[in-house]
């Protein structure tokens, strides 16, 4: 799972022009710095009353999601949050970001960050159950050209399920991610450009000046708002094709190769995901009749959101409480409108049901001087969206079906498991990139990162090329619960395709998400904890060192912390 966070006007978003805040004249040195806040309206309160309170406090509404009552506000009033305290129309207010610009070396800093990411990818995406011999399967002549590399499809019997159900184009799957490369040859046939939206704008830097997306003029398209068919990170494209790459004699097949992909971009180019884009994407999904959404990320800046953790300042506590309340409202909104919500369980290799130490939050500074630090987080703190109600949380498995070494877990947290890859799930626990998962990769990124040569051939082992006549496409190996979640979402899409009813409102198919979840869990392959349940992972790393870690699985064969109700099974899910 990555930290990932574009804005298109829709019926869900009403924009208001910036206005001069009602406050004292700024000092002669220049105008006061503008700061963004997010304001959550009290449920049942009139939006007009909330906006009046915001304006009285010196704020101007930039945009507002009227479905759940979440507004992004700009203000120069340093006591804006305090001025809103006691307003009957407002439930919460929290600083979002200080509005500024990227430093002069933004391009170099961004390039350095990408270099680190590429190095991690080359090392089998290290940022992301018993080792055994790799499985080998016979090739079906009807398979896609790279089917032999898709061990994940065999593990969940998706290849066999395709004989009975390949998905229905009326089923819409929303990709809440860094974007989707809608022109990729192994995505384009199933991509709906008309319905796709980008809910983010590129963000130059955080409140401390640390580069996030870099200067807009350095963006390949020269815009702070990318088109709705672009992915300048690669993560969302991988996720989308894992779900719905078509069977077209090119590259790979997705789990549900005939469903429709809708890009609901909520993530920044840099991989951050922020609150307002996530909320806007979720409510839009509910409004247009999306059937399944995949969320392979957590909402920044907090890996875990705590209501009253003494390790956090009062302002930080208020921010986390607001994030939980606003996210749950958006989840409830989408769920009530027929959206099945699937999320990655996380790559921290920890038990979410226990007290943990979070050393990564806040990973983005919302005010100057703020920085990540080590803090103890009790189990009551929640990661979003994976721990929200109505969300199906997915852990990752490797080729041998063991829980992947990086996958987080927890009895009562994990709902199901799905293949996400584990490059150390090999004989001898040595690294093998082919034990990650293979899915689509934007050619533009491969070129920009120097991963293909002047002839268009891959120069790195984690990138694969396949051609059909003069049309060539690129794919990359990645591992993570980010990869496990879309494969479970693909099975959910097959379930809606198989059992869904006509949706008169949107002229598609629809199915109660609780019933989809029940079938997904009920048809999963029950997988017991290791014996003994305290399982020690050993990894012989490329630098010659050895890493070990012990994870303890709690629960029964029918429901436990490593696998939840079991490993999803596409064949059984469609009734065979």
Coordinates of C-alpha atoms in Angstrom, one line a residue:
X1 CA 0.0 0.0 0.0
X2 CA 1.4 3.4 -0.9
X3 CA 0.8 6.9 0.5
X4 CA -1.0 8.4 -2.3
X5 CA -3.7 12.1 -2.9
X6 CA -7.2 16.8 -8.4
X7 CA -10.4 18.6 -8.7
X8 CA -13.1 18.6 -11.4
X9 CA -16.4 20.4 -10.8
X10 CA -19.3 18.0 -10.4
X11 CA -22.7 18.0 -8.8
X12 CA -20.9 16.9 -5.7
X13 CA -18.7 20.0 -5.5
X14 CA -19.8 23.6 -5.4
X15 CA -17.0 26.1 -5.7
X16 CA -17.0 29.7 -4.4
X17 CA -14.6 32.4 -5.3
X18 CA -11.9 33.5 -2.9
X19 CA -12.9 36.6 -0.9
X20 CA -10.9 39.0 1.2
X21 CA -11.0 37.7 4.8
X22 CA -12.7 39.9 7.4
X23 CA -9.8 40.9 9.6
X24 CA -7.3 43.6 10.4
X25 CA -5.1 45.1 7.7
X26 CA -2.0 43.1 7.1
X27 CA 1.4 44.6 8.1
X28 CA 3.3 46.7 5.7
X29 CA 5.7 43.8 5.0
X30 CA 3.0 42.1 2.9
X31 CA -0.2 40.2 3.1
X32 CA -0.7 37.5 5.7
X33 CA 0.0 33.9 4.6
X34 CA -3.1 32.0 3.4
X35 CA -3.7 28.7 5.1
X36 CA -6.1 26.0 4.1
X37 CA -8.5 24.3 6.6
X38 CA -11.0 21.5 6.2
X39 CA -14.3 22.2 7.9
X40 CA -16.9 19.4 8.7
X41 CA -20.4 20.7 8.9
X42 CA -22.6 19.3 11.7
X43 CA -25.0 16.7 10.5
X44 CA -28.4 18.2 9.9
X45 CA -27.0 21.7 9.9
X46 CA -27.9 24.0 6.9
X47 CA -24.9 24.5 4.6
X48 CA -25.7 28.2 4.4
X49 CA -25.4 28.5 8.2
X50 CA -22.0 26.7 8.1
X51 CA -20.7 28.9 5.3
X52 CA -21.8 32.1 7.2
X53 CA -19.9 30.9 10.2
X54 CA -16.8 30.3 8.0
X55 CA -17.0 33.7 6.5
X56 CA -17.5 35.3 9.9
X57 CA -14.3 33.6 11.0
X58 CA -12.4 35.1 8.1
X59 CA -12.5 32.1 5.8
X60 CA -13.4 31.7 2.1
X61 CA -14.8 28.4 0.8
X62 CA -12.7 27.0 -2.0
X63 CA -14.9 23.9 -2.5
X64 CA -17.5 21.9 -0.6
X65 CA -18.8 18.4 -0.8
X66 CA -22.5 19.1 -0.1
X67 CA -23.4 15.4 0.3
X68 CA -21.5 15.0 3.5
X69 CA -20.7 18.6 4.4
X70 CA -17.0 18.8 4.1
X71 CA -15.4 22.1 2.9
X72 CA -11.9 23.2 2.0
X73 CA -11.4 26.8 3.2
X74 CA -8.7 29.4 2.7
X75 CA -8.0 32.0 5.4
X76 CA -5.4 34.4 6.6
X77 CA -6.8 34.4 10.1
X78 CA -4.3 32.7 12.4
X79 CA -7.1 31.9 14.9
X80 CA -9.6 30.6 12.3
X81 CA -10.1 27.3 14.1
X82 CA -10.7 29.1 17.4
X83 CA -13.2 31.5 15.8
X84 CA -15.3 28.5 14.7
X85 CA -15.4 26.9 18.1
X86 CA -18.9 26.9 19.5
X87 CA -20.6 27.3 16.1
X88 CA -23.8 25.2 16.0
X89 CA -23.3 24.5 12.3
X90 CA -19.8 23.2 12.5
X91 CA -18.7 19.8 13.9
X92 CA -14.9 20.1 13.4
X93 CA -12.2 22.1 11.8
X94 CA -8.6 21.2 11.1
X95 CA -5.6 22.7 9.3
X96 CA -5.2 21.2 5.9
X97 CA -2.0 22.9 4.5
X98 CA -0.1 26.2 4.4
X99 CA -0.5 27.6 0.9
X100 CA 3.0 28.2 -0.6
X101 CA 5.3 27.3 -3.4
X102 CA 7.9 24.7 -4.0
X103 CA 11.6 25.7 -3.4
X104 CA 13.8 26.5 -6.4
X105 CA 15.4 23.0 -6.3
X106 CA 12.0 21.3 -6.5
X107 CA 12.7 19.5 -9.7
X108 CA 16.0 18.1 -8.3
X109 CA 14.3 17.1 -5.1
X110 CA 11.4 15.4 -6.9
X111 CA 13.9 13.6 -9.1
X112 CA 15.8 12.4 -6.1
X113 CA 12.6 11.1 -4.5
X114 CA 11.7 9.2 -7.6
X115 CA 15.2 7.7 -7.8
X116 CA 14.7 6.3 -4.3
X117 CA 11.4 4.9 -5.3
X118 CA 12.9 3.3 -8.4
X119 CA 15.7 1.8 -6.2
X120 CA 13.1 0.3 -3.9
X121 CA 11.2 -1.1 -6.9
X122 CA 14.4 -2.6 -8.2
X123 CA 14.8 -4.2 -4.8
X124 CA 11.5 -5.9 -5.3
X125 CA 9.5 -3.0 -3.9
X126 CA 10.8 -3.6 -0.3
X127 CA 8.6 -0.7 0.8
X128 CA 5.8 -2.8 0.6
X129 CA 3.6 -18.7 4.6
X130 CA 6.1 -21.3 4.6
X131 CA 8.6 -21.0 1.8
X132 CA 8.3 -23.8 -0.7
X133 CA 9.0 -24.6 -4.3
X134 CA 7.3 -22.3 -6.8
X135 CA 4.2 -23.8 -8.3
X136 CA 4.1 -24.6 -12.1
X137 CA 1.0 -24.8 -14.2
X138 CA 0.3 -25.8 -17.7
X139 CA -0.4 -23.1 -20.3
X140 CA -3.9 -22.9 -21.8
X141 CA -3.7 -22.0 -25.4
X142 CA -6.5 -19.5 -24.8
X143 CA -4.6 -17.7 -22.1
X144 CA -3.1 -14.2 -22.6
X145 CA 0.6 -14.1 -23.8
X146 CA 1.9 -13.3 -20.3
X147 CA -0.4 -15.7 -18.4
X148 CA 2.4 -17.9 -17.4
X149 CA 3.7 -15.0 -15.3
X150 CA 0.4 -14.5 -13.5
X151 CA 0.6 -17.0 -10.7
X152 CA -1.8 -14.8 -8.8
X153 CA -4.6 -15.6 -11.2
X154 CA -4.1 -19.3 -10.7
X155 CA -4.1 -19.0 -6.9
X156 CA -7.6 -17.5 -6.9
X157 CA -8.8 -19.7 -9.8
X158 CA -9.6 -16.6 -11.8
X159 CA -8.4 -18.2 -15.0
X160 CA -10.9 -21.1 -14.5
X161 CA -13.7 -18.7 -13.5
X162 CA -13.4 -17.0 -16.9
X163 CA -15.0 -20.0 -18.5
X164 CA -18.2 -19.1 -16.7
X165 CA -18.0 -15.3 -15.9
X166 CA -15.6 -12.7 -17.3
X167 CA -17.6 -9.7 -16.0
X168 CA -20.3 -7.4 -17.4
X169 CA -19.4 -4.0 -19.0
X170 CA -22.4 -2.5 -17.0
X171 CA -20.5 -3.2 -13.8
X172 CA -18.4 -0.1 -12.9
X173 CA -15.2 -0.4 -10.8
X174 CA -13.8 2.8 -9.4
X175 CA -10.1 3.1 -9.1
X176 CA -9.4 5.5 -6.2
X177 CA -5.7 5.9 -6.8
X178 CA -2.9 8.0 -8.4
X179 CA -4.8 7.9 -11.7
X180 CA -5.2 5.5 -14.6
X181 CA -3.4 5.5 -17.9
X182 CA -6.5 5.3 -20.0
X183 CA -4.4 5.0 -23.2
X184 CA -2.6 1.8 -22.1
X185 CA -3.4 -0.8 -24.7
X186 CA -4.3 -3.4 -22.0
X187 CA -6.7 -0.9 -20.3
X188 CA -8.1 1.3 -23.0
X189 CA -10.8 -1.2 -24.2
X190 CA -12.4 -1.2 -20.7
X191 CA -11.7 2.4 -19.7
X192 CA -14.6 4.9 -19.3
X193 CA -13.2 8.3 -20.0
X194 CA -16.6 10.1 -19.8
X195 CA -17.3 9.0 -16.2
X196 CA -13.7 9.3 -15.0
X197 CA -12.7 12.2 -12.8
X198 CA -9.6 13.7 -11.2
X199 CA -10.3 15.1 -7.8
X200 CA -6.8 16.4 -7.0
X201 CA -4.5 19.2 -8.0
X202 CA -0.8 18.9 -8.0
X203 CA 0.7 20.2 -4.7
X204 CA 4.1 21.8 -4.9
X205 CA 5.3 21.5 -1.3
X206 CA 4.1 21.0 2.3
X207 CA 4.2 23.6 5.1
X208 CA 7.9 23.1 5.7
X209 CA 8.8 23.5 2.0
X210 CA 9.4 19.8 1.5
X211 CA 8.6 18.9 -2.1
X212 CA 5.4 17.0 -2.7
X213 CA 4.6 17.1 -6.5
X214 CA 7.0 19.8 -7.4
X215 CA 6.4 23.0 -9.4
X216 CA 3.5 22.7 -11.8
X217 CA 5.5 24.1 -14.7
X218 CA 7.8 21.1 -14.4
X219 CA 4.9 18.7 -14.8
X220 CA 5.0 17.0 -18.2
X221 CA 1.6 18.4 -19.1
X222 CA 2.4 21.8 -17.6
X223 CA -0.8 21.8 -15.5
X224 CA -1.6 21.6 -11.8
X225 CA -4.6 19.6 -12.7
X226 CA -3.9 16.5 -14.8
X227 CA -6.4 15.0 -17.3
X228 CA -8.7 12.2 -16.1
X229 CA -6.8 9.5 -18.1
X230 CA -3.3 10.1 -16.8
X231 CA -1.2 8.4 -14.2
X232 CA 2.2 10.0 -13.4
X233 CA 2.9 7.6 -10.6
X234 CA 2.1 4.1 -12.0
X235 CA 0.4 2.7 -9.0
X236 CA -3.2 3.3 -10.1
X237 CA -2.5 1.8 -13.6
X238 CA -1.2 -1.4 -12.0
X239 CA -4.3 -1.6 -9.8
X240 CA -6.7 -1.0 -12.7
X241 CA -5.3 -3.7 -14.9
X242 CA -5.1 -6.2 -12.1
X243 CA -8.9 -5.8 -11.9
X244 CA -9.9 -5.5 -15.5
X245 CA -7.2 -5.9 -18.2
X246 CA -9.2 -7.3 -21.1
X247 CA -8.6 -10.7 -22.8
X248 CA -7.3 -9.3 -26.1
X249 CA -4.3 -11.4 -27.0
X250 CA -2.0 -8.8 -25.5
X251 CA -0.1 -9.0 -22.2
X252 CA -2.2 -10.1 -19.2
X253 CA -5.8 -10.5 -18.1
X254 CA -7.4 -8.9 -15.1
X255 CA -9.6 -10.8 -12.7
X256 CA -12.8 -9.4 -14.3
X257 CA -11.7 -8.7 -17.9
X258 CA -15.0 -7.3 -19.2
X259 CA -16.0 -4.9 -16.5
X260 CA -15.7 -1.1 -16.9
X261 CA -12.9 0.9 -15.3
X262 CA -13.6 4.4 -13.9
X263 CA -10.7 6.5 -12.8
X264 CA -11.6 8.3 -9.6
X265 CA -8.3 9.8 -8.9
X266 CA -7.7 10.7 -5.3
X267 CA -3.9 10.5 -5.1
X268 CA -1.1 13.0 -5.8
X269 CA 1.6 12.3 -8.4
X270 CA 3.9 11.8 -5.4
X271 CA 1.7 9.1 -3.9
X272 CA 0.0 11.1 -1.1
X273 CA -3.7 10.9 -0.5
X274 CA -5.6 13.7 1.2
X275 CA -9.0 13.9 2.8
X276 CA -11.0 16.1 0.5
X277 CA -10.2 14.2 -2.7
X278 CA -10.9 10.9 -1.0
X279 CA -14.3 12.1 0.2
X280 CA -15.2 13.7 -3.2
X281 CA -14.2 10.5 -5.0
X282 CA -16.4 8.3 -2.7
X283 CA -19.5 10.5 -2.9
X284 CA -19.1 10.8 -6.7
X285 CA -18.9 7.0 -6.9
X286 CA -22.2 6.7 -5.1
X287 CA -23.8 9.3 -7.3
X288 CA -22.9 7.7 -10.6
X289 CA -23.6 4.1 -9.8
X290 CA -20.2 2.6 -9.3
X291 CA -20.5 -1.0 -8.0
X292 CA -17.0 -1.6 -6.5
X293 CA -14.2 0.7 -5.5
X294 CA -10.6 -0.2 -4.7
X295 CA -8.7 1.8 -2.2
X296 CA -5.0 0.8 -2.0
X297 CA -3.8 3.6 0.3
X298 CA -4.2 5.3 3.6
X299 CA -5.3 8.9 4.0
X300 CA -2.4 11.2 4.8
X301 CA -0.9 12.5 7.0
X302 CA -1.7 10.0 9.7
X303 CA -1.2 6.3 9.3
X304 CA -3.3 5.9 12.5
X305 CA -5.9 8.4 13.6
X306 CA -6.3 8.8 17.3
X307 CA -9.1 10.7 19.1
X308 CA -7.1 11.7 22.2
X309 CA -3.6 10.4 22.0
X310 CA -1.5 12.4 24.5
X311 CA 1.4 12.1 22.1
X312 CA -0.4 14.5 19.8
X313 CA -1.1 18.2 20.2
X314 CA -4.8 19.3 20.7
X315 CA -4.8 20.6 17.1
X316 CA -3.5 17.3 15.8
X317 CA -6.1 15.4 17.9
X318 CA -8.9 17.6 16.4
X319 CA -7.6 16.9 12.9
X320 CA -7.6 13.1 13.4
X321 CA -11.1 13.2 14.9
X322 CA -12.3 15.2 11.9
X323 CA -10.7 12.8 9.4
X324 CA -12.4 9.8 11.0
X325 CA -15.8 11.4 11.1
X326 CA -15.6 12.8 7.5
X327 CA -14.3 9.6 6.0
X328 CA -16.9 7.5 7.7
X329 CA -19.7 9.8 6.4
X330 CA -18.3 9.4 2.8
X331 CA -18.0 5.6 3.2
X332 CA -21.6 5.4 4.6
X333 CA -22.8 7.6 1.6
X334 CA -21.2 5.3 -1.0
X335 CA -22.2 2.1 0.8
X336 CA -25.9 3.2 1.0
X337 CA -25.8 3.7 -2.8
X338 CA -24.6 0.3 -3.6
X339 CA -20.8 0.6 -3.6
X340 CA -18.8 -2.3 -2.4
X341 CA -15.7 -0.9 -0.8
X342 CA -12.4 -2.8 -0.8
X343 CA -9.1 -1.7 0.8
X344 CA -5.5 -2.8 1.3
X345 CA -4.7 -3.9 4.8
X346 CA -1.3 -2.1 4.9
X347 CA 2.4 -3.0 4.4
X348 CA 3.7 -2.3 7.9
X349 CA 4.0 -6.0 8.9
X350 CA 2.1 -5.3 12.2
X351 CA -1.0 -6.5 14.0
X352 CA -3.5 -3.7 13.8
X353 CA -5.5 -5.1 16.7
X354 CA -2.6 -4.5 19.1
X355 CA -0.8 -1.4 20.5
X356 CA 1.9 -0.3 18.0
X357 CA 4.5 2.3 17.6
X358 CA 3.9 4.6 14.6
X359 CA 7.1 6.4 13.5
X360 CA 5.9 7.7 10.2
X361 CA 3.2 10.2 11.2
X362 CA 2.5 12.9 10.3
X363 CA 4.2 12.2 7.0
X364 CA 3.1 15.5 5.6
X365 CA 3.4 18.8 7.5
X366 CA 0.2 20.7 7.7
X367 CA 1.8 23.6 9.6
X368 CA 5.4 24.9 9.8
X369 CA 7.7 22.9 12.2
X370 CA 5.5 19.8 12.2
X371 CA 7.4 16.6 11.6
X372 CA 6.9 12.8 11.9
X373 CA 7.9 11.3 15.2
X374 CA 7.6 8.1 17.1
X375 CA 4.4 7.7 19.0
X376 CA 2.6 4.8 20.7
X377 CA -0.8 4.1 19.2
X378 CA -3.4 1.9 21.0
X379 CA -5.6 -0.4 19.0
X380 CA -8.5 2.1 19.3
X381 CA -6.6 4.4 16.8
X382 CA -7.8 3.7 13.2
X383 CA -6.1 3.7 9.8
X384 CA -8.3 5.1 7.0
X385 CA -10.0 3.9 4.9
X386 CA -9.2 0.2 5.8
X387 CA -10.6 0.4 9.3
X388 CA -13.8 2.3 8.5
X389 CA -17.1 0.5 8.8
X390 CA -18.4 -1.2 5.6
X391 CA -14.9 -1.6 4.2
X392 CA -13.4 -5.0 3.3
X393 CA -9.8 -5.1 4.4
X394 CA -7.5 -7.4 2.4
X395 CA -4.2 -8.9 3.5
X396 CA -1.6 -10.2 1.0
X397 CA -0.4 -13.7 0.2
X398 CA 2.7 -15.0 -1.7
X399 CA 3.0 -17.7 -4.3
X400 CA 2.9 -20.5 -1.6
X401 CA -0.2 -19.0 -0.1
X402 CA 1.6 -17.9 3.1
X403 CA 0.9 -14.4 4.4
X404 CA 3.4 -12.1 2.7
X405 CA 6.2 -10.9 5.0
X406 CA 5.3 -7.2 4.7
X407 CA 1.5 -7.6 5.1
X408 CA -0.2 -6.2 8.1
X409 CA -2.7 -8.4 9.9
X410 CA -5.0 -8.8 12.9
X411 CA -7.8 -11.1 14.0
X412 CA -11.0 -9.0 13.5
X413 CA -9.2 -6.6 11.2
X414 CA -8.5 -8.7 8.1
X415 CA -11.6 -9.7 6.2
X416 CA -10.1 -11.8 3.4
X417 CA -6.7 -12.5 1.9
X418 CA -5.6 -12.2 -1.8
X419 CA -2.4 -12.6 -3.8
X420 CA -0.2 -9.5 -3.5
X421 CA 3.2 -11.0 -4.0
X422 CA 6.2 -11.9 -1.8
X423 CA 9.6 -12.0 -3.6
X424 CA 11.0 -13.9 -0.7
X425 CA 8.4 -16.7 -0.8
X426 CA 10.9 -18.9 -2.5
X427 CA 13.1 -21.9 -1.9
X428 CA 15.9 -20.6 0.4
X429 CA 14.1 -17.4 1.1
X430 CA 16.1 -15.6 -1.6
X431 CA 14.7 -12.8 -3.7
X432 CA 12.9 -13.6 -6.9
X433 CA 11.1 -10.7 -8.7
X434 CA 8.7 -13.0 -10.5
X435 CA 7.1 -13.8 -7.2
X436 CA 5.7 -10.2 -7.1
X437 CA 2.6 -9.5 -9.3
X438 CA 2.7 -8.3 -12.9
X439 CA 0.3 -5.6 -14.2
X440 CA 0.2 -2.7 -16.6
X441 CA 2.7 0.1 -16.5
X442 CA 2.5 3.5 -18.4
X443 CA 5.0 3.7 -21.2
X444 CA 5.6 7.4 -20.4
X445 CA 6.9 6.5 -17.0
X446 CA 9.1 3.7 -18.3
X447 CA 10.7 6.2 -20.7
X448 CA 11.0 8.9 -18.0
X449 CA 12.6 6.5 -15.6
X450 CA 15.1 5.1 -18.1
X451 CA 13.5 1.6 -17.8
X452 CA 13.3 1.0 -21.6
X453 CA 16.0 1.7 -24.2
X454 CA 15.8 3.6 -27.5
X455 CA 14.4 0.4 -29.1
X456 CA 11.6 0.2 -26.5
X457 CA 13.1 -2.8 -24.8
X458 CA 13.2 -3.1 -21.0
X459 CA 16.5 -2.4 -19.3
X460 CA 15.4 -3.6 -15.8
X461 CA 14.1 -7.0 -14.6
X462 CA 10.9 -5.6 -13.1
X463 CA 9.6 -4.3 -16.4
X464 CA 8.1 -6.7 -19.1
X465 CA 7.1 -5.9 -22.7
X466 CA 4.6 -7.6 -24.9
X467 CA 3.5 -6.8 -28.4
X468 CA 0.5 -7.6 -30.6
X469 CA 1.5 -6.7 -34.1
X470 CA 2.7 -3.1 -34.1
X471 CA 1.0 -2.4 -30.7
X472 CA 3.3 -2.8 -27.7
X473 CA 2.5 -2.5 -24.0
X474 CA 4.5 -2.5 -20.8
X475 CA 4.0 -4.2 -17.4
X476 CA 5.8 -4.0 -14.1
X477 CA 6.2 -6.3 -11.1
X478 CA 5.1 -4.9 -7.8
X479 CA 4.2 -6.4 -4.5
X480 CA 2.1 -5.1 -1.6
X481 CA -1.4 -5.2 -0.1
X482 CA -2.0 -2.6 -2.8
X483 CA -1.8 -5.4 -5.2
X484 CA -3.8 -7.9 -3.1
X485 CA -6.8 -5.5 -2.7
X486 CA -7.6 -5.0 -6.4
X487 CA -7.6 -8.8 -7.0
X488 CA -10.2 -9.1 -4.3
X489 CA -12.0 -6.2 -5.8
X490 CA -12.0 -8.0 -9.1
X491 CA -13.7 -11.0 -7.6
X492 CA -16.3 -8.6 -6.1
X493 CA -16.9 -7.3 -9.6
X494 CA -17.4 -10.8 -10.9
X495 CA -20.0 -11.4 -8.1
X496 CA -21.9 -8.2 -9.1
X497 CA -21.7 -9.3 -12.8
X498 CA -23.0 -12.7 -11.9
X499 CA -25.8 -12.0 -9.4
X500 CA -26.5 -8.2 -9.8
X501 CA -29.9 -6.9 -10.8
X502 CA -30.7 -4.1 -13.3
X503 CA -30.1 -0.6 -11.9
X504 CA -32.8 1.6 -13.3
X505 CA -31.3 4.7 -12.0
X506 CA -28.0 4.3 -13.9
X507 CA -28.9 1.7 -16.5
X508 CA -26.4 -0.8 -15.2
X509 CA -26.2 -3.6 -12.7
X510 CA -26.4 -3.2 -8.9
X511 CA -26.1 -5.4 -5.9
X512 CA -26.4 -4.8 -2.1
X513 CA -22.7 -4.4 -1.0
X514 CA -23.4 -6.5 2.2
X515 CA -24.5 -9.4 -0.1
X516 CA -21.4 -9.0 -2.2
X517 CA -19.2 -9.1 0.9
X518 CA -21.1 -12.1 2.2
X519 CA -20.4 -14.1 -1.0
X520 CA -16.8 -12.9 -1.2
X521 CA -16.2 -14.1 2.4
X522 CA -18.4 -17.2 2.1
X523 CA -16.7 -18.5 -1.0
X524 CA -13.1 -17.7 0.1
X525 CA -10.8 -20.7 0.7
X526 CA -10.5 -21.2 4.4
X527 CA -6.9 -21.0 5.4
X528 CA -5.7 -21.9 8.9
X529 CA -3.0 -20.2 10.8
X530 CA 0.6 -21.6 10.5
X531 CA 1.5 -24.3 13.0
X532 CA 2.9 -23.1 15.3
X533 CA 1.0 -19.8 15.0
X534 CA 4.1 -17.7 15.7
X535 CA 5.6 -17.7 12.2
X536 CA 9.2 -16.5 11.6
X537 CA 10.0 -15.0 8.2
X538 CA 13.6 -15.2 7.0
X539 CA 14.8 -13.2 4.1
X540 CA 18.3 -13.4 2.6
X541 CA 18.7 -9.8 1.2
X542 CA 20.6 -8.8 -2.0
X543 CA 23.3 -7.1 0.1
X544 CA 24.2 -10.3 1.8
X545 CA 22.4 -9.7 5.1
X546 CA 19.6 -11.7 6.6
X547 CA 16.4 -10.3 8.1
X548 CA 14.0 -12.1 10.4
X549 CA 10.6 -11.2 11.9
X550 CA 8.0 -13.2 13.8
X551 CA 4.3 -12.6 13.3
X552 CA 1.7 -14.4 15.4
X553 CA -1.6 -15.5 13.8
X554 CA -4.6 -15.5 16.1
X555 CA -8.0 -17.1 15.4
X556 CA -9.5 -20.2 13.9
X557 CA -9.3 -21.9 10.5
X558 CA -12.5 -20.2 9.6
X559 CA -11.5 -16.7 10.6
X560 CA -8.1 -15.5 11.7
X561 CA -5.7 -12.6 11.7
X562 CA -3.6 -13.7 8.7
X563 CA -6.3 -14.6 6.2
X564 CA -9.6 -13.4 7.6
X565 CA -12.3 -15.7 6.2
X566 CA -9.8 -17.1 3.7
X567 CA -8.1 -16.5 0.3
X568 CA -10.6 -15.2 -2.2
X569 CA -11.7 -17.6 -4.9
X570 CA -13.1 -16.3 -8.2
X571 CA -14.4 -19.7 -9.4
X572 CA -16.4 -20.5 -6.2
X573 CA -17.6 -16.9 -6.1
X574 CA -19.3 -17.3 -9.5
X575 CA -21.0 -20.5 -8.4
X576 CA -18.6 -23.2 -9.7

